Amino acid sequence: MSETRRLIDLLSATDEFFKSKGIESPRRNAEALFAKALNMPRIELYIQHDRPVKDSELEHLRELIRQRSKRVPLQYLLGEVEFFDARIQLKQGLLIPRPETEELVEQVVKILPDNARVLDVGCGTGCISVALAKANSDCTIVSIDIDADAVAQTAHNASLNSVEDRVKTLALDLFDQEFAKKCGGPFDVVISNPPYIREDELPSLEPEVREFENRHALISGPTGFEYYERIAELLPALLPSGIAALEFGMTQAEHLRTLFAPHFSALTIHHDLQGRDRYLIGRK
C-alpha cells in the first residue's frame, strides 16, 4: 500500500490490494472498512477525500485490512448488518445473515396470521426472529438453537431492537427426542433456514464461509436433507395447522417438495431475486 496519508489515495490503494488478494467487490469492502475505522458514512469518504488519515486511524485501518485480506468475512469485521429493517449484531463463528434469508422473511410477513405463535428453528443471530417481531407487533416467537452463543446473540439482538418481550430464546437440539414438548409447541408458523450443505461440498465453499462460519450452522450431513427430514418428522406435533416456511439450497427443491407434500394441503416453491428455487411455503 502507498505510504501517502491522503484518504482517497489510501482507499484506492486498499481497493487494489484487495483485488490482488481475490476479494470479491474490493472497492465496496474497502469503503466499508474505511467508513468503520474513520467513523463516517461512506459518502463522506469522497466528500472528505483530501483529508489526511491520522496515525491512530491508520493503525486501526491496517488491522482491518490485514484481517480482510486473510478472508475474515467483512460482516464480522463490521460487527453488524442491516436485515429487513432490523439491526443485527454478530460475532465470529455465527452464521452471517444473508439477503436470501431476508426474502424468506418478506414472504412470511405477507402471510403471517394475526397473533401468531412462531417457531424459528436454528435462530443463529436471531435475524429471522427479530425481523419478524419488528414487522408484526402482535406475533410472539420462540427462537431455538443448539449453540448457546447463538441463543445469547439472539437475545441480545432482540433487546437491541426492542422486541425482547416477544422473542423467547431456548438452547435446544432439534434432534432431542422431546423437542416438540420442550420448545412449547404447537405453533401457528414454523420457519427455518437450517443447515443444508452436504459434507462433501465443504471444500468448494468460499474461504470466508469454509474457514470462519460455524460448520454446524452450514453442514447438514452426508445428504444435505437431514434437518428437513427431522422437521418433517416433527410437523404433526409442531404444526397441527398453519404455515411452514423453509429456505433451502439451489438443487433441493424437488426432493423437498416430495418430502413435505404429504404434510400440507397446499405447497409452493418460491424463487429468490436471482430466479433460483429457494423457499418452500406449506399450508395446513
mmCIF file of C-alpha atoms in Angstrom:
data_model
loop_
_atom_site.group_PDB
_atom_site.id
_atom_site.type_symbol
_atom_site.label_atom_id
_atom_site.label_comp_id
_atom_site.label_asym_id
_atom_site.label_seq_id
_atom_site.Cartn_x
_atom_site.Cartn_y
_atom_site.Cartn_z
ATOM 1 C CA MET A 1 0.000 0.000 0.000
ATOM 2 C CA SER A 2 1.100 3.564 -0.640
ATOM 3 C CA GLU A 3 2.604 5.491 2.301
ATOM 4 C CA THR A 4 0.581 8.591 1.489
ATOM 5 C CA ARG A 5 -1.854 9.643 4.214
ATOM 6 C CA ARG A 6 -4.487 11.185 1.931
ATOM 7 C CA LEU A 7 -7.805 9.364 2.413
ATOM 8 C CA ILE A 8 -8.610 8.868 -1.270
ATOM 9 C CA ASP A 9 -5.137 7.524 -2.015
ATOM 10 C CA LEU A 10 -5.297 5.042 0.839
ATOM 11 C CA LEU A 11 -8.773 3.976 -0.235
ATOM 12 C CA SER A 12 -7.639 3.398 -3.816
ATOM 13 C CA ALA A 13 -4.553 1.513 -2.653
ATOM 14 C CA THR A 14 -6.719 -0.734 -0.478
ATOM 15 C CA ASP A 15 -9.014 -1.402 -3.424
ATOM 16 C CA GLU A 16 -6.027 -2.578 -5.484
ATOM 17 C CA PHE A 17 -4.642 -4.610 -2.586
ATOM 18 C CA PHE A 18 -7.959 -6.433 -2.150
ATOM 19 C CA LYS A 19 -8.093 -7.119 -5.908
ATOM 20 C CA SER A 20 -4.677 -8.742 -5.694
ATOM 21 C CA LYS A 21 -5.960 -10.971 -2.870
ATOM 22 C CA GLY A 22 -9.004 -12.115 -4.831
ATOM 23 C CA ILE A 23 -11.517 -10.326 -2.582
ATOM 24 C CA GLU A 24 -14.929 -10.056 -4.240
ATOM 25 C CA SER A 25 -16.224 -6.464 -4.588
ATOM 26 C CA PRO A 26 -12.901 -4.985 -3.421
ATOM 27 C CA ARG A 27 -13.977 -1.334 -3.590
ATOM 28 C CA ARG A 28 -17.143 -1.962 -1.564
ATOM 29 C CA ASN A 29 -15.087 -3.844 1.028
ATOM 30 C CA ALA A 30 -12.528 -1.049 1.223
ATOM 31 C CA GLU A 31 -15.215 1.620 1.602
ATOM 32 C CA ALA A 32 -16.988 -0.320 4.353
ATOM 33 C CA LEU A 33 -13.802 -0.787 6.370
ATOM 34 C CA PHE A 34 -12.716 2.835 5.947
ATOM 35 C CA ALA A 35 -16.179 4.038 6.991
ATOM 36 C CA LYS A 36 -15.959 1.897 10.133
ATOM 37 C CA ALA A 37 -12.389 2.844 11.047
ATOM 38 C CA LEU A 38 -12.962 6.555 10.444
ATOM 39 C CA ASN A 39 -16.491 6.520 11.905
ATOM 40 C CA MET A 40 -18.110 8.258 8.959
ATOM 41 C CA PRO A 41 -20.769 7.460 6.317
ATOM 42 C CA ARG A 42 -19.408 6.108 3.041
ATOM 43 C CA ILE A 43 -20.340 9.247 1.128
ATOM 44 C CA GLU A 44 -18.080 11.252 3.465
ATOM 45 C CA LEU A 45 -15.105 9.229 2.258
ATOM 46 C CA TYR A 46 -15.426 11.088 -1.030
ATOM 47 C CA ILE A 47 -16.600 14.415 0.337
ATOM 48 C CA GLN A 48 -13.510 14.443 2.574
ATOM 49 C CA HIS A 49 -11.268 12.722 0.041
ATOM 50 C CA ASP A 50 -8.301 15.072 0.695
ATOM 51 C CA ARG A 51 -8.480 14.546 4.455
ATOM 52 C CA PRO A 52 -5.236 13.204 5.968
ATOM 53 C CA VAL A 53 -5.523 9.953 7.926
ATOM 54 C CA LYS A 54 -4.185 10.125 11.486
ATOM 55 C CA ASP A 55 -1.676 7.640 12.882
ATOM 56 C CA SER A 56 -4.241 6.132 15.251
ATOM 57 C CA GLU A 57 -6.764 5.753 12.416
ATOM 58 C CA LEU A 58 -4.155 4.255 10.130
ATOM 59 C CA GLU A 59 -3.237 1.640 12.726
ATOM 60 C CA HIS A 60 -6.895 0.591 13.034
ATOM 61 C CA LEU A 61 -7.311 0.545 9.268
ATOM 62 C CA ARG A 62 -4.241 -1.594 8.706
ATOM 63 C CA GLU A 63 -5.506 -4.207 11.155
ATOM 64 C CA LEU A 64 -8.940 -4.360 9.489
ATOM 65 C CA ILE A 65 -7.339 -4.570 6.044
ATOM 66 C CA ARG A 66 -4.968 -7.302 7.208
ATOM 67 C CA GLN A 67 -7.826 -9.394 8.578
ATOM 68 C CA ARG A 68 -9.954 -8.958 5.459
ATOM 69 C CA SER A 69 -7.005 -9.941 3.260
ATOM 70 C CA LYS A 70 -6.887 -13.186 5.281
ATOM 71 C CA ARG A 71 -10.527 -13.684 4.209
ATOM 72 C CA VAL A 72 -12.130 -12.892 7.544
ATOM 73 C CA PRO A 73 -15.703 -12.042 6.433
ATOM 74 C CA LEU A 74 -16.466 -8.350 6.091
ATOM 75 C CA GLN A 75 -19.573 -8.700 8.264
ATOM 76 C CA TYR A 76 -17.516 -9.975 11.190
ATOM 77 C CA LEU A 77 -15.149 -7.025 10.891
ATOM 78 C CA LEU A 78 -18.025 -4.555 10.764
ATOM 79 C CA GLY A 79 -19.743 -6.292 13.674
ATOM 80 C CA GLU A 80 -23.288 -5.839 12.437
ATOM 81 C CA VAL A 81 -25.579 -5.950 9.414
ATOM 82 C CA GLU A 82 -28.905 -4.423 8.465
ATOM 83 C CA PHE A 83 -31.501 -7.141 7.981
ATOM 84 C CA PHE A 84 -35.086 -6.370 6.933
ATOM 85 C CA ASP A 85 -35.286 -3.134 8.955
ATOM 86 C CA ALA A 86 -33.546 -4.740 11.935
ATOM 87 C CA ARG A 87 -30.069 -4.028 13.238
ATOM 88 C CA ILE A 88 -28.319 -7.367 13.783
ATOM 89 C CA GLN A 89 -25.035 -7.539 15.635
ATOM 90 C CA LEU A 90 -22.873 -10.604 15.149
ATOM 91 C CA LYS A 91 -19.560 -12.062 16.143
ATOM 92 C CA GLN A 92 -17.202 -14.505 14.534
ATOM 93 C CA GLY A 93 -18.482 -18.066 14.365
ATOM 94 C CA LEU A 94 -22.174 -17.276 13.994
ATOM 95 C CA LEU A 95 -23.920 -17.712 10.662
ATOM 96 C CA ILE A 96 -23.889 -14.421 8.758
ATOM 97 C CA PRO A 97 -27.388 -13.200 7.781
ATOM 98 C CA ARG A 98 -27.791 -13.162 4.016
ATOM 99 C CA PRO A 99 -30.075 -11.330 1.567
ATOM 100 C CA GLU A 100 -31.748 -14.609 0.557
ATOM 101 C CA THR A 101 -32.967 -15.063 4.120
ATOM 102 C CA GLU A 102 -34.359 -11.524 4.119
ATOM 103 C CA GLU A 103 -36.506 -12.644 1.195
ATOM 104 C CA LEU A 104 -37.769 -15.586 3.258
ATOM 105 C CA VAL A 105 -38.844 -13.146 5.967
ATOM 106 C CA GLU A 106 -40.536 -10.977 3.338
ATOM 107 C CA GLN A 107 -42.531 -13.972 2.107
ATOM 108 C CA VAL A 108 -43.698 -14.825 5.630
ATOM 109 C CA VAL A 109 -44.575 -11.266 6.677
ATOM 110 C CA LYS A 110 -47.147 -11.181 3.855
ATOM 111 C CA ILE A 111 -48.991 -14.244 5.156
ATOM 112 C CA LEU A 112 -48.379 -14.152 8.916
ATOM 113 C CA PRO A 113 -51.631 -14.840 10.780
ATOM 114 C CA ASP A 114 -52.865 -12.445 13.470
ATOM 115 C CA ASN A 115 -51.428 -13.136 16.943
ATOM 116 C CA ALA A 116 -49.260 -15.888 15.504
ATOM 117 C CA ARG A 117 -47.007 -18.072 17.642
ATOM 118 C CA VAL A 118 -43.863 -18.638 15.586
ATOM 119 C CA LEU A 119 -41.070 -21.189 15.974
ATOM 120 C CA ASP A 120 -37.708 -20.181 14.494
ATOM 121 C CA VAL A 121 -35.618 -23.353 14.147
ATOM 122 C CA GLY A 122 -31.874 -22.650 14.204
ATOM 123 C CA CYS A 123 -32.059 -18.966 15.092
ATOM 124 C CA GLY A 124 -28.330 -18.131 14.768
ATOM 125 C CA THR A 125 -28.003 -14.373 15.269
ATOM 126 C CA GLY A 126 -31.778 -14.093 15.642
ATOM 127 C CA CYS A 127 -32.150 -12.214 12.361
ATOM 128 C CA ILE A 128 -35.366 -14.018 11.345
ATOM 129 C CA SER A 129 -36.967 -13.805 14.789
ATOM 130 C CA VAL A 130 -36.104 -10.156 15.345
ATOM 131 C CA ALA A 131 -37.133 -9.098 11.839
ATOM 132 C CA LEU A 132 -40.498 -10.853 12.135
ATOM 133 C CA ALA A 133 -41.130 -9.347 15.557
ATOM 134 C CA LYS A 134 -40.321 -5.856 14.281
ATOM 135 C CA ALA A 135 -42.506 -6.294 11.199
ATOM 136 C CA ASN A 136 -45.535 -7.649 13.108
ATOM 137 C CA SER A 137 -46.270 -6.237 16.538
ATOM 138 C CA ASP A 138 -48.687 -8.959 17.657
ATOM 139 C CA CYS A 139 -46.661 -12.125 16.924
ATOM 140 C CA THR A 140 -44.603 -13.986 19.529
ATOM 141 C CA ILE A 141 -41.583 -16.076 18.614
ATOM 142 C CA VAL A 142 -39.706 -18.970 20.177
ATOM 143 C CA SER A 143 -36.133 -18.951 18.853
ATOM 144 C CA ILE A 144 -34.194 -22.179 19.287
ATOM 145 C CA ASP A 145 -30.635 -23.182 18.519
ATOM 146 C CA ILE A 146 -28.287 -25.881 19.779
ATOM 147 C CA ASP A 147 -25.493 -23.286 20.055
ATOM 148 C CA ALA A 148 -25.585 -21.366 23.345
ATOM 149 C CA ASP A 149 -23.673 -18.460 21.758
ATOM 150 C CA ALA A 150 -26.334 -18.193 19.057
ATOM 151 C CA VAL A 151 -29.103 -18.170 21.645
ATOM 152 C CA ALA A 152 -27.333 -15.450 23.622
ATOM 153 C CA GLN A 153 -26.798 -13.362 20.474
ATOM 154 C CA THR A 154 -30.458 -13.726 19.520
ATOM 155 C CA ALA A 155 -31.498 -12.458 22.952
ATOM 156 C CA HIS A 156 -29.045 -9.557 22.601
ATOM 157 C CA ASN A 157 -30.379 -8.602 19.162
ATOM 158 C CA ALA A 158 -33.971 -8.855 20.345
ATOM 159 C CA SER A 159 -33.135 -6.380 23.108
ATOM 160 C CA LEU A 160 -31.179 -4.162 20.718
ATOM 161 C CA ASN A 161 -34.277 -3.907 18.508
ATOM 162 C CA SER A 162 -36.726 -3.532 21.443
ATOM 163 C CA VAL A 163 -38.621 -6.773 20.779
ATOM 164 C CA GLU A 164 -37.246 -8.808 23.692
ATOM 165 C CA ASP A 165 -40.719 -9.115 25.223
ATOM 166 C CA ARG A 166 -41.915 -11.138 22.194
ATOM 167 C CA VAL A 167 -38.816 -13.200 21.376
ATOM 168 C CA LYS A 168 -38.162 -16.119 23.736
ATOM 169 C CA THR A 169 -34.828 -17.899 23.293
ATOM 170 C CA LEU A 170 -34.108 -21.525 24.071
ATOM 171 C CA ALA A 171 -30.984 -23.680 23.729
ATOM 172 C CA LEU A 172 -32.310 -26.951 22.338
ATOM 173 C CA ASP A 173 -31.213 -29.669 19.918
ATOM 174 C CA LEU A 174 -33.655 -30.257 17.053
ATOM 175 C CA PHE A 175 -32.867 -33.975 17.349
ATOM 176 C CA ASP A 176 -33.774 -34.115 21.043
ATOM 177 C CA GLN A 177 -36.379 -36.858 21.482
ATOM 178 C CA GLU A 178 -38.646 -34.430 23.385
ATOM 179 C CA PHE A 179 -38.065 -31.443 21.129
ATOM 180 C CA ALA A 180 -41.757 -30.716 20.422
ATOM 181 C CA LYS A 181 -42.592 -30.719 24.130
ATOM 182 C CA LYS A 182 -39.537 -28.740 25.255
ATOM 183 C CA CYS A 183 -39.925 -25.952 22.668
ATOM 184 C CA GLY A 184 -43.505 -25.277 23.782
ATOM 185 C CA GLY A 185 -45.453 -26.350 20.700
ATOM 186 C CA PRO A 186 -47.745 -26.333 18.898
ATOM 187 C CA PHE A 187 -47.248 -23.212 16.756
ATOM 188 C CA ASP A 188 -49.026 -21.301 14.005
ATOM 189 C CA VAL A 189 -45.849 -20.833 11.948
ATOM 190 C CA VAL A 190 -42.614 -22.812 11.717
ATOM 191 C CA ILE A 191 -39.795 -21.011 9.925
ATOM 192 C CA SER A 192 -36.224 -22.123 9.368
ATOM 193 C CA ASN A 193 -33.058 -21.621 7.384
ATOM 194 C CA PRO A 194 -31.476 -24.888 8.523
ATOM 195 C CA PRO A 195 -28.077 -26.347 7.606
ATOM 196 C CA TYR A 196 -28.414 -27.782 4.093
ATOM 197 C CA ILE A 197 -24.895 -28.154 2.691
ATOM 198 C CA ARG A 198 -23.586 -31.689 2.164
ATOM 199 C CA GLU A 199 -20.375 -32.701 3.912
ATOM 200 C CA ASP A 200 -18.601 -33.290 0.593
ATOM 201 C CA GLU A 201 -19.421 -29.735 -0.539
ATOM 202 C CA LEU A 202 -17.380 -28.105 2.239
ATOM 203 C CA PRO A 203 -14.094 -27.842 0.254
ATOM 204 C CA SER A 204 -15.865 -25.978 -2.559
ATOM 205 C CA LEU A 205 -17.160 -23.187 -0.326
ATOM 206 C CA GLU A 206 -15.588 -19.731 -0.325
ATOM 207 C CA PRO A 207 -12.785 -19.329 2.249
ATOM 208 C CA GLU A 208 -14.870 -16.781 4.170
ATOM 209 C CA VAL A 209 -17.560 -19.426 4.678
ATOM 210 C CA ARG A 210 -15.426 -22.550 4.941
ATOM 211 C CA GLU A 211 -12.866 -21.211 7.401
ATOM 212 C CA PHE A 212 -14.800 -18.776 9.582
ATOM 213 C CA GLU A 213 -18.517 -19.533 9.823
ATOM 214 C CA ASN A 214 -19.899 -22.191 12.161
ATOM 215 C CA ARG A 215 -19.845 -25.526 10.333
ATOM 216 C CA HIS A 216 -22.723 -26.823 12.438
ATOM 217 C CA ALA A 217 -24.863 -23.988 11.058
ATOM 218 C CA LEU A 218 -23.841 -24.845 7.485
ATOM 219 C CA ILE A 219 -23.299 -28.593 7.125
ATOM 220 C CA SER A 220 -26.315 -30.865 7.377
ATOM 221 C CA GLY A 221 -24.650 -34.237 6.856
ATOM 222 C CA PRO A 222 -23.969 -36.667 4.010
ATOM 223 C CA THR A 223 -27.178 -35.864 2.096
ATOM 224 C CA GLY A 224 -27.945 -32.228 2.927
ATOM 225 C CA PHE A 225 -31.522 -33.175 3.879
ATOM 226 C CA GLU A 226 -31.051 -34.355 7.466
ATOM 227 C CA TYR A 227 -32.570 -31.276 9.113
ATOM 228 C CA TYR A 228 -35.501 -31.112 6.702
ATOM 229 C CA GLU A 229 -36.289 -34.757 7.375
ATOM 230 C CA ARG A 230 -36.307 -34.082 11.111
ATOM 231 C CA ILE A 231 -38.548 -31.020 10.684
ATOM 232 C CA ALA A 232 -40.945 -33.083 8.561
ATOM 233 C CA GLU A 233 -40.988 -35.767 11.260
ATOM 234 C CA LEU A 234 -41.886 -33.187 13.910
ATOM 235 C CA LEU A 235 -44.501 -31.270 11.905
ATOM 236 C CA PRO A 236 -47.574 -33.157 13.169
ATOM 237 C CA ALA A 237 -46.706 -32.134 16.737
ATOM 238 C CA LEU A 238 -45.306 -28.673 15.992
ATOM 239 C CA LEU A 239 -47.840 -27.517 13.415
ATOM 240 C CA PRO A 240 -51.293 -29.154 13.603
ATOM 241 C CA SER A 241 -52.433 -26.290 11.351
ATOM 242 C CA GLY A 242 -50.721 -23.226 9.981
ATOM 243 C CA ILE A 243 -47.708 -22.344 7.834
ATOM 244 C CA ALA A 244 -44.193 -23.712 7.411
ATOM 245 C CA ALA A 245 -41.580 -21.614 5.602
ATOM 246 C CA LEU A 246 -38.165 -23.049 4.799
ATOM 247 C CA GLU A 247 -35.109 -21.823 2.943
ATOM 248 C CA PHE A 248 -33.112 -24.434 1.008
ATOM 249 C CA GLY A 249 -30.250 -24.955 -1.425
ATOM 250 C CA MET A 250 -30.470 -24.419 -5.163
ATOM 251 C CA THR A 251 -30.773 -28.092 -6.157
ATOM 252 C CA GLN A 252 -33.026 -29.318 -3.366
ATOM 253 C CA ALA A 253 -36.493 -28.166 -4.439
ATOM 254 C CA GLU A 254 -37.900 -31.364 -5.919
ATOM 255 C CA HIS A 255 -36.737 -33.624 -3.128
ATOM 256 C CA LEU A 256 -38.203 -31.261 -0.545
ATOM 257 C CA ARG A 257 -41.459 -30.987 -2.474
ATOM 258 C CA THR A 258 -41.769 -34.775 -2.297
ATOM 259 C CA LEU A 259 -40.762 -34.874 1.377
ATOM 260 C CA PHE A 260 -43.186 -32.193 2.553
ATOM 261 C CA ALA A 261 -46.163 -32.600 0.199
ATOM 262 C CA PRO A 262 -47.897 -35.207 2.419
ATOM 263 C CA HIS A 263 -47.896 -32.753 5.321
ATOM 264 C CA PHE A 264 -49.702 -29.860 3.613
ATOM 265 C CA SER A 265 -52.902 -29.113 1.764
ATOM 266 C CA ALA A 266 -51.016 -26.536 -0.298
ATOM 267 C CA LEU A 267 -47.308 -26.305 -1.013
ATOM 268 C CA THR A 268 -45.465 -23.796 -3.199
ATOM 269 C CA ILE A 269 -41.839 -23.270 -4.186
ATOM 270 C CA HIS A 270 -40.743 -19.636 -4.498
ATOM 271 C CA HIS A 271 -37.782 -18.103 -6.322
ATOM 272 C CA ASP A 272 -35.239 -15.727 -4.844
ATOM 273 C CA LEU A 273 -34.382 -12.464 -6.603
ATOM 274 C CA GLN A 274 -31.914 -14.354 -8.797
ATOM 275 C CA GLY A 275 -34.707 -16.576 -10.111
ATOM 276 C CA ARG A 276 -33.482 -19.673 -8.265
ATOM 277 C CA ASP A 277 -35.714 -22.085 -6.332
ATOM 278 C CA ARG A 278 -35.051 -21.099 -2.738
ATOM 279 C CA TYR A 279 -38.132 -21.203 -0.457
ATOM 280 C CA LEU A 280 -40.816 -23.729 0.414
ATOM 281 C CA ILE A 281 -44.102 -22.448 1.820
ATOM 282 C CA GLY A 282 -46.550 -25.071 3.072
ATOM 283 C CA ARG A 283 -50.043 -24.528 4.475
ATOM 284 C CA LYS A 284 -52.108 -26.890 6.598
#
